[in-house]
Coordinates of C-alpha atoms and ligand atoms in Angstrom, one line a residue:
X189 CA 5.1 10.6 -12.3
X190 CA 1.6 11.1 -13.4
X191 CA 0.8 7.9 -15.0
X192 CA -2.3 7.4 -17.5
X193 CA -5.1 4.7 -16.3
X194 CA -3.4 2.5 -18.4
X195 CA 0.2 2.6 -16.9
X196 CA -1.5 2.5 -13.4
X197 CA -3.5 -0.9 -14.5
X198 CA 0.2 -2.2 -15.8
X199 CA 1.8 -1.0 -12.3
X200 CA -1.2 -2.6 -10.0
X201 CA -0.7 -5.5 -11.3
X202 CA 3.4 -5.6 -11.4
X203 CA 2.9 -5.0 -8.1
X204 CA 0.4 -7.5 -7.3
X205 CA 2.5 -10.4 -9.5
X206 CA 5.7 -8.7 -7.7
X207 CA 4.1 -10.4 -4.0
X208 CA 3.9 -13.9 -5.0
X209 CA 7.1 -13.8 -6.6
X210 CA 8.8 -12.3 -3.7
X211 CA 7.3 -15.0 -1.4
X212 CA 7.9 -18.0 -3.9
X213 CA 11.4 -16.7 -4.0
X214 CA 12.1 -16.9 -0.3
X215 CA 10.8 -20.1 -0.6
X216 CA 12.9 -21.5 -4.0
X217 CA 14.2 -25.0 -3.4
X218 CA 10.4 -25.8 -2.6
X219 CA 9.5 -25.3 -6.4
X220 CA 8.4 -27.6 -8.7
X221 CA 10.7 -26.6 -11.6
X222 CA 9.8 -28.1 -15.6
X223 CA 12.2 -27.9 -17.9
X224 CA 11.6 -26.5 -21.5
X225 CA 15.0 -26.7 -23.1
X226 CA 18.4 -26.1 -21.5
X227 CA 18.8 -23.1 -19.2
X228 CA 15.5 -21.9 -19.6
X229 CA 13.0 -23.4 -16.9
X230 CA 9.5 -22.5 -16.1
X231 CA 8.7 -22.4 -12.7
X232 CA 4.9 -22.8 -10.9
X233 CA 6.1 -19.0 -9.4
X234 CA 6.3 -17.9 -13.2
X235 CA 3.4 -19.2 -14.4
X236 CA 1.2 -18.4 -11.1
X237 CA 2.7 -14.7 -11.5
X238 CA 1.7 -15.1 -15.4
X239 CA -2.1 -15.6 -14.3
X240 CA -2.1 -12.9 -11.8
X241 CA -0.9 -10.5 -14.4
X242 CA -3.4 -11.8 -17.0
X243 CA -6.1 -11.7 -14.7
X244 CA -5.5 -8.3 -13.3
X245 CA -4.7 -7.0 -16.9
X246 CA -7.1 -8.5 -18.8
X247 CA -10.1 -7.8 -16.3
X248 CA -9.3 -4.2 -16.6
X249 CA -9.1 -3.9 -20.2
X250 CA -11.1 -7.3 -21.8
X251 CA -11.5 -5.8 -25.7
X252 CA -7.0 -6.0 -25.6
X253 CA -5.2 -8.6 -27.4
X254 CA -2.7 -10.7 -25.1
X255 CA 0.9 -12.1 -25.2
X256 CA 2.5 -13.7 -22.7
X257 CA 5.3 -15.9 -22.5
X258 CA 3.6 -18.9 -20.9
X259 CA 0.6 -18.6 -22.4
X260 CA 1.2 -17.1 -26.0
X261 CA -1.2 -15.2 -27.7
X262 CA -4.6 -13.9 -27.4
X263 CA -6.5 -12.0 -30.1
X264 CA -8.6 -9.2 -28.3
X265 CA -11.7 -7.9 -29.8
X266 CA -9.8 -4.6 -30.0
X267 CA -7.1 -5.5 -32.7
X268 CA -5.1 -2.5 -32.3
X269 CA -4.3 -2.9 -28.3
X270 CA -2.3 -5.4 -27.1
X271 CA -0.3 -6.6 -23.8
X272 CA 2.8 -8.2 -24.1
X273 CA 3.8 -9.5 -21.0
X274 CA 7.0 -11.8 -19.6
X275 CA 6.1 -12.6 -15.9
X276 CA 9.1 -13.9 -14.7
X277 CA 12.3 -12.3 -16.9
X278 CA 16.0 -14.0 -15.6
X279 CA 13.9 -17.1 -14.6
X280 CA 17.7 -19.0 -14.7
X281 CA 18.1 -16.2 -11.4
X282 CA 15.1 -16.9 -9.8
X283 CA 15.4 -20.4 -9.5
X284 CA 19.5 -20.1 -8.7
X285 CA 18.5 -17.6 -5.4
X286 CA 19.9 -14.7 -7.5
X287 CA 17.8 -11.5 -6.9
X288 CA 18.1 -10.1 -10.2
X289 CA 14.5 -11.2 -12.2
X290 CA 11.6 -8.7 -13.2
X291 CA 8.3 -8.5 -14.3
X292 CA 7.9 -7.2 -17.2
X293 CA 4.3 -5.6 -19.2
X294 CA 4.5 -4.0 -22.4
X295 CA 1.9 -2.2 -24.0
X296 CA 1.3 -2.3 -27.8
X297 CA -1.3 0.2 -30.1
X298 CA -0.8 -0.3 -33.6
X299 CA 2.3 -2.1 -33.6
X300 CA 4.0 0.3 -31.6
X301 CA 5.2 0.2 -27.3
X302 CA 3.4 3.0 -25.9
X303 CA 4.1 2.3 -22.3
X304 CA 6.1 0.2 -20.6
X305 CA 6.5 -1.4 -16.9
X306 CA 9.4 -3.4 -15.4
X307 CA 9.1 -4.1 -11.8
X308 CA 12.1 -5.3 -10.3
X309 CA 10.1 -6.5 -7.3
X310 CA 13.5 -8.3 -4.9
X311 CA 14.8 -4.8 -5.2
X312 CA 11.4 -2.8 -5.1
X313 CA 12.5 -0.7 -7.9
X314 CA 9.7 -0.1 -10.5
X315 CA 10.8 1.2 -13.9
X316 CA 8.5 2.7 -16.4
X317 CA 7.6 4.8 -19.2
X318 CA 4.8 6.2 -21.5
X319 CA 5.2 7.2 -24.8
X320 CA 6.1 11.2 -24.9
X321 CA 6.3 11.4 -21.1
X322 CA 9.6 10.3 -20.1
X323 CA 11.1 7.3 -18.2
X324 CA 10.7 7.1 -14.0
X325 CA 11.9 4.8 -11.6
X326 CA 9.5 4.4 -8.5
X327 CA 7.2 7.8 -9.2
X328 CA 9.9 10.4 -8.4
X329 CA 13.1 9.6 -10.2
X330 CA 13.3 11.0 -13.9
X331 CA 15.7 8.4 -15.8
X332 CA 18.5 9.9 -18.2
X333 CA 20.8 7.5 -20.0
X334 CA 24.4 8.2 -18.9
X335 CA 26.6 11.0 -20.2
X336 CA 29.7 9.0 -21.1
X337 CA 31.8 10.1 -24.1
X338 CA 34.3 7.7 -24.0
X339 CA 34.4 3.9 -24.6
X340 CA 37.1 3.0 -22.2
X341 CA 34.7 4.3 -19.1
X342 CA 31.6 2.8 -20.5
X343 CA 30.3 -0.6 -19.6
X344 CA 27.9 -2.5 -21.6
X345 CA 25.7 -5.4 -20.6
X346 CA 24.4 -8.4 -23.0
X347 CA 23.0 -11.7 -22.7
X348 CA 25.1 -14.6 -23.8
X349 CA 22.6 -17.2 -25.5
X350 CA 22.6 -21.1 -23.7
X351 CA 24.4 -24.2 -25.0
X352 CA 23.1 -24.5 -28.1
X353 CA 21.8 -21.2 -29.3
X354 CA 22.8 -20.1 -32.9
X355 CA 23.8 -17.1 -31.4
X356 CA 26.5 -18.1 -29.5
X357 CA 29.7 -17.8 -31.5
X358 CA 28.7 -14.2 -32.5
X359 CA 28.1 -13.1 -29.0
X360 CA 31.4 -14.4 -28.0
X361 CA 33.7 -12.9 -31.0
X362 CA 31.4 -9.2 -29.8
X363 CA 33.2 -9.8 -26.4
X364 CA 36.7 -10.6 -28.1
X365 CA 36.1 -7.3 -29.9
X366 CA 34.2 -4.7 -27.1
X367 CA 36.1 -5.8 -23.6
X368 CA 39.9 -4.7 -24.7
X369 CA 38.3 -1.3 -25.8
X370 CA 35.5 -0.8 -22.6
X371 CA 35.3 -0.4 -18.8
X372 CA 33.7 -3.9 -18.5
X373 CA 30.8 -5.8 -19.9
X374 CA 28.1 -7.5 -17.6
X375 CA 25.9 -10.6 -17.7
X376 CA 23.4 -10.5 -15.5
X377 CA 20.4 -12.4 -17.1
X378 CA 17.4 -10.5 -17.4
X379 CA 17.1 -8.3 -20.3
X380 CA 14.4 -6.4 -19.3
X381 CA 17.0 -5.3 -16.2
X382 CA 19.4 -4.5 -19.1
X383 CA 17.2 -2.1 -20.8
X384 CA 16.2 -0.6 -17.6
X385 CA 19.4 0.1 -16.4
X386 CA 20.8 1.7 -20.1
X387 CA 17.7 4.1 -19.1
X388 CA 19.3 4.6 -15.7
X389 CA 22.8 5.6 -16.8
X390 CA 24.2 2.4 -15.3
X391 CA 24.7 1.1 -18.5
X392 CA 25.8 3.1 -21.4
X393 CA 24.9 0.5 -23.8
X394 CA 23.3 -3.2 -24.6
X395 CA 22.9 -5.6 -27.4
X396 CA 21.7 -8.9 -27.7
X397 CA 20.5 -11.1 -30.2
X398 CA 17.1 -13.4 -30.6
X399 CA 15.2 -12.1 -28.2
X400 CA 11.5 -12.4 -27.7
X401 CA 8.8 -9.2 -27.7
X402 CA 7.9 -10.1 -24.4
X403 CA 12.3 -10.1 -22.7
X404 CA 12.0 -6.3 -24.5
X405 CA 8.7 -4.5 -25.5
X406 CA 8.4 -2.8 -21.2
X407 CA 12.2 -2.1 -21.4
X408 CA 12.9 -0.5 -25.1
X409 CA 10.0 2.3 -24.6
X410 CA 12.1 2.7 -20.6
X411 CA 15.2 2.8 -22.8
X412 CA 13.9 5.4 -25.6
X413 CA 11.4 7.5 -23.3
X414 CA 15.0 8.0 -21.4
X415 CA 16.9 9.3 -24.5
X416 CA 18.8 5.9 -25.6
X417 CA 19.4 5.4 -29.2
X418 CA 17.4 2.2 -29.8
X419 CA 18.2 0.5 -33.2
X420 CA 18.2 -3.1 -34.7
X421 CA 21.7 -4.7 -35.2
X422 CA 21.2 -5.0 -39.3
X423 CA 19.6 -2.2 -41.4
X424 CA 15.7 -3.9 -42.1
X425 CA 15.5 -5.4 -39.0
X426 CA 12.5 -4.8 -36.7
X427 CA 13.7 -4.6 -33.1
X428 CA 11.0 -5.9 -31.5
X429 CA 9.8 -8.7 -34.2
X430 CA 13.5 -9.8 -34.7
X431 CA 14.5 -9.7 -31.4
X432 CA 18.2 -8.5 -32.6
X433 CA 18.6 -4.9 -30.6
X434 CA 21.2 -2.3 -29.6
X435 CA 21.0 0.3 -27.2
X436 CA 22.8 3.0 -25.7
X437 CA 23.5 6.5 -24.7
X438 CA 23.8 8.7 -27.5
X439 CA 27.7 9.6 -26.6
X440 CA 29.0 6.3 -27.0
X441 CA 26.3 4.6 -29.1
X442 CA 28.1 5.0 -32.6
X443 CA 31.6 3.7 -31.6
X444 CA 29.6 0.8 -29.6
X445 CA 27.1 0.3 -32.4
X446 CA 30.4 -0.2 -35.5
X447 CA 32.1 -2.6 -32.8
X448 CA 29.1 -5.2 -32.8
X449 CA 28.4 -4.8 -36.4
X450 CA 31.5 -5.2 -37.4
X451 CA 31.4 -8.7 -37.7
X452 CA 28.2 -9.5 -36.6
X453 CA 26.0 -11.8 -38.9
X454 CA 22.5 -10.9 -37.8
Ligands
LIG70 C1 15.9 -14.5 -20.4 C2 16.7 -13.5 -20.2 C3 17.9 -13.3 -20.5 C4 18.2 -13.4 -22.0 C5 17.6 -14.5 -22.7 C6 15.9 -14.9 -22.3 P1 14.1 -15.3 -19.2 O1 14.7 -14.5 -20.8 O2 16.2 -12.1 -20.3 O3 18.7 -12.1 -20.2 O4 20.2 -13.4 -22.5 O5 17.5 -14.4 -24.1 O6 15.5 -15.6 -22.9 O7 14.4 -16.9 -19.9 O8 14.6 -15.6 -18.5 O9 12.7 -14.9 -19.0
LIG71 CA1 12.5 -13.4 -20.9

């Protein structure tokens, strides 16, 4: 893929932060871990990765705004452009030594995501997209959503909210309706990779409630550019701001969406 200067900046930043995270992942037992709520941990590795990303991205584009999971929001002198960054999506996996986590970098322009990079550093898979240029895996592999049309052959993914989340009951009810009519439901614990996997045709659809913009910004454009349908769970919601996400391949999307929406409160 022939990317723009901005996409190349994002890829370089993701690779640099990825090297730091891979090193820390090998020593995960020695990391000092702080808690910011049940099931949601912050590690030193996470903060170090965000610092690397912030330095790389803001040095290259000092006038852009910034929204990072760990450091929050910093407005830029250019109010139309903003980096939206999750330095370590899948933190719980990382802390448990499960190699399924990613760096997620989205670039927003005038309220719309125009470029995204999701880097699975443990597997060396760089998912990327720019508006109008398609979605790619590691430069040379064009991504397309699956061509499946039968629910019974399709695999879906979601995130199960952790204990105490108000979305847990609705998600459990979704499982009860969806599981009997499809080939399986996966819960792998990194929303950015769930979206990238829909783009790659590995999953046929994905839904989740209550996500943050840093979980979804990059993955949403990758999924869209690979041909996925991307909608809020309820009419009138904004996917990026409200975080209620329904994504899937066109051949099963309507059937899948109907099942999730039939009983969804949110
Ligand atoms: C979480 C993961 C998980 C999703 C949660 C997110 P984190 O992000 O993406 O898959 O279910 O809603 O908060 O905490 O690992 O960066
Ligand atoms: Ca996240």
